[in-house]
């Protein structure tokens, strides 16, 4: 179980990183002056989803039965 959880979290982190990079690239192409601010916001959202969202989902799954 722990191995599959570890692999799942690694893949989840990779998906979040891809989303951050694609979002940053899109903003860089559309509005270059705002790229660094948007990248920081996207990274903050990805961190929150990873460090708060994933444990909250696990707790919900365990407590819901």
Coordinates of C-alpha atoms in Angstrom, one line a residue:
X1 CA 0.0 0.0 0.0
X2 CA 2.8 2.5 0.9
X3 CA 4.6 1.8 -2.4
X4 CA 1.5 2.5 -4.4
X5 CA 0.8 5.6 -2.4
X6 CA 4.3 6.8 -3.0
X7 CA 4.1 6.2 -6.7
X8 CA 0.7 7.9 -6.8
X9 CA 1.9 11.0 -5.0
X10 CA 4.9 11.2 -7.3
X11 CA 2.7 11.0 -10.4
X12 CA 0.3 13.6 -8.8
X13 CA 3.3 15.9 -8.2
X14 CA 4.4 15.5 -11.8
X15 CA 0.9 16.4 -13.1
X16 CA 0.9 19.5 -10.9
X17 CA 4.3 20.4 -12.2
X18 CA 3.2 20.0 -15.8
X19 CA 0.2 22.2 -15.1
X20 CA 2.4 24.9 -13.6
X21 CA 4.8 24.8 -16.4
X22 CA 2.1 24.9 -19.1
X23 CA 0.3 27.7 -17.4
X24 CA 3.5 29.7 -17.0
X25 CA 4.4 29.1 -20.7
X26 CA 0.9 30.3 -21.7
X27 CA 1.2 33.5 -19.7
X28 CA 4.7 34.1 -20.9
X29 CA 3.5 33.9 -24.5
X30 CA 0.4 36.1 -23.9
X31 CA 1.6 38.6 -21.3
X32 CA 5.3 38.4 -20.6
X33 CA 5.5 41.1 -17.9
X34 CA 3.1 39.1 -15.7
X35 CA 4.8 35.7 -16.1
X36 CA 6.7 35.7 -12.9
X37 CA 3.7 36.8 -10.7
X38 CA 1.5 34.2 -12.3
X39 CA 4.2 31.5 -12.0
X40 CA 4.4 32.2 -8.3
X41 CA 0.7 32.0 -7.9
X42 CA 0.5 28.7 -9.8
X43 CA 3.3 27.3 -7.7
X44 CA 1.5 28.3 -4.5
X45 CA -1.7 26.7 -5.7
X46 CA 0.2 23.5 -6.7
X47 CA 1.9 23.3 -3.2
X48 CA -1.5 23.8 -1.5
X49 CA -3.1 21.0 -3.6
X50 CA -0.2 18.7 -2.9
X51 CA 0.5 19.4 0.8
X52 CA -3.1 20.1 1.9
X53 CA -5.4 18.6 -0.7
X54 CA -3.8 15.1 -0.9
X55 CA -3.7 14.5 2.9
X56 CA -7.3 15.9 3.2
X57 CA -8.4 13.5 0.5
X58 CA -6.7 10.6 2.2
X59 CA -8.3 11.5 5.6
X60 CA -11.7 11.8 3.9
X61 CA -11.3 8.3 2.3
X62 CA -10.2 6.8 5.6
X63 CA -12.9 8.4 7.7
X64 CA -15.7 7.9 5.2
X65 CA -15.2 4.2 5.3

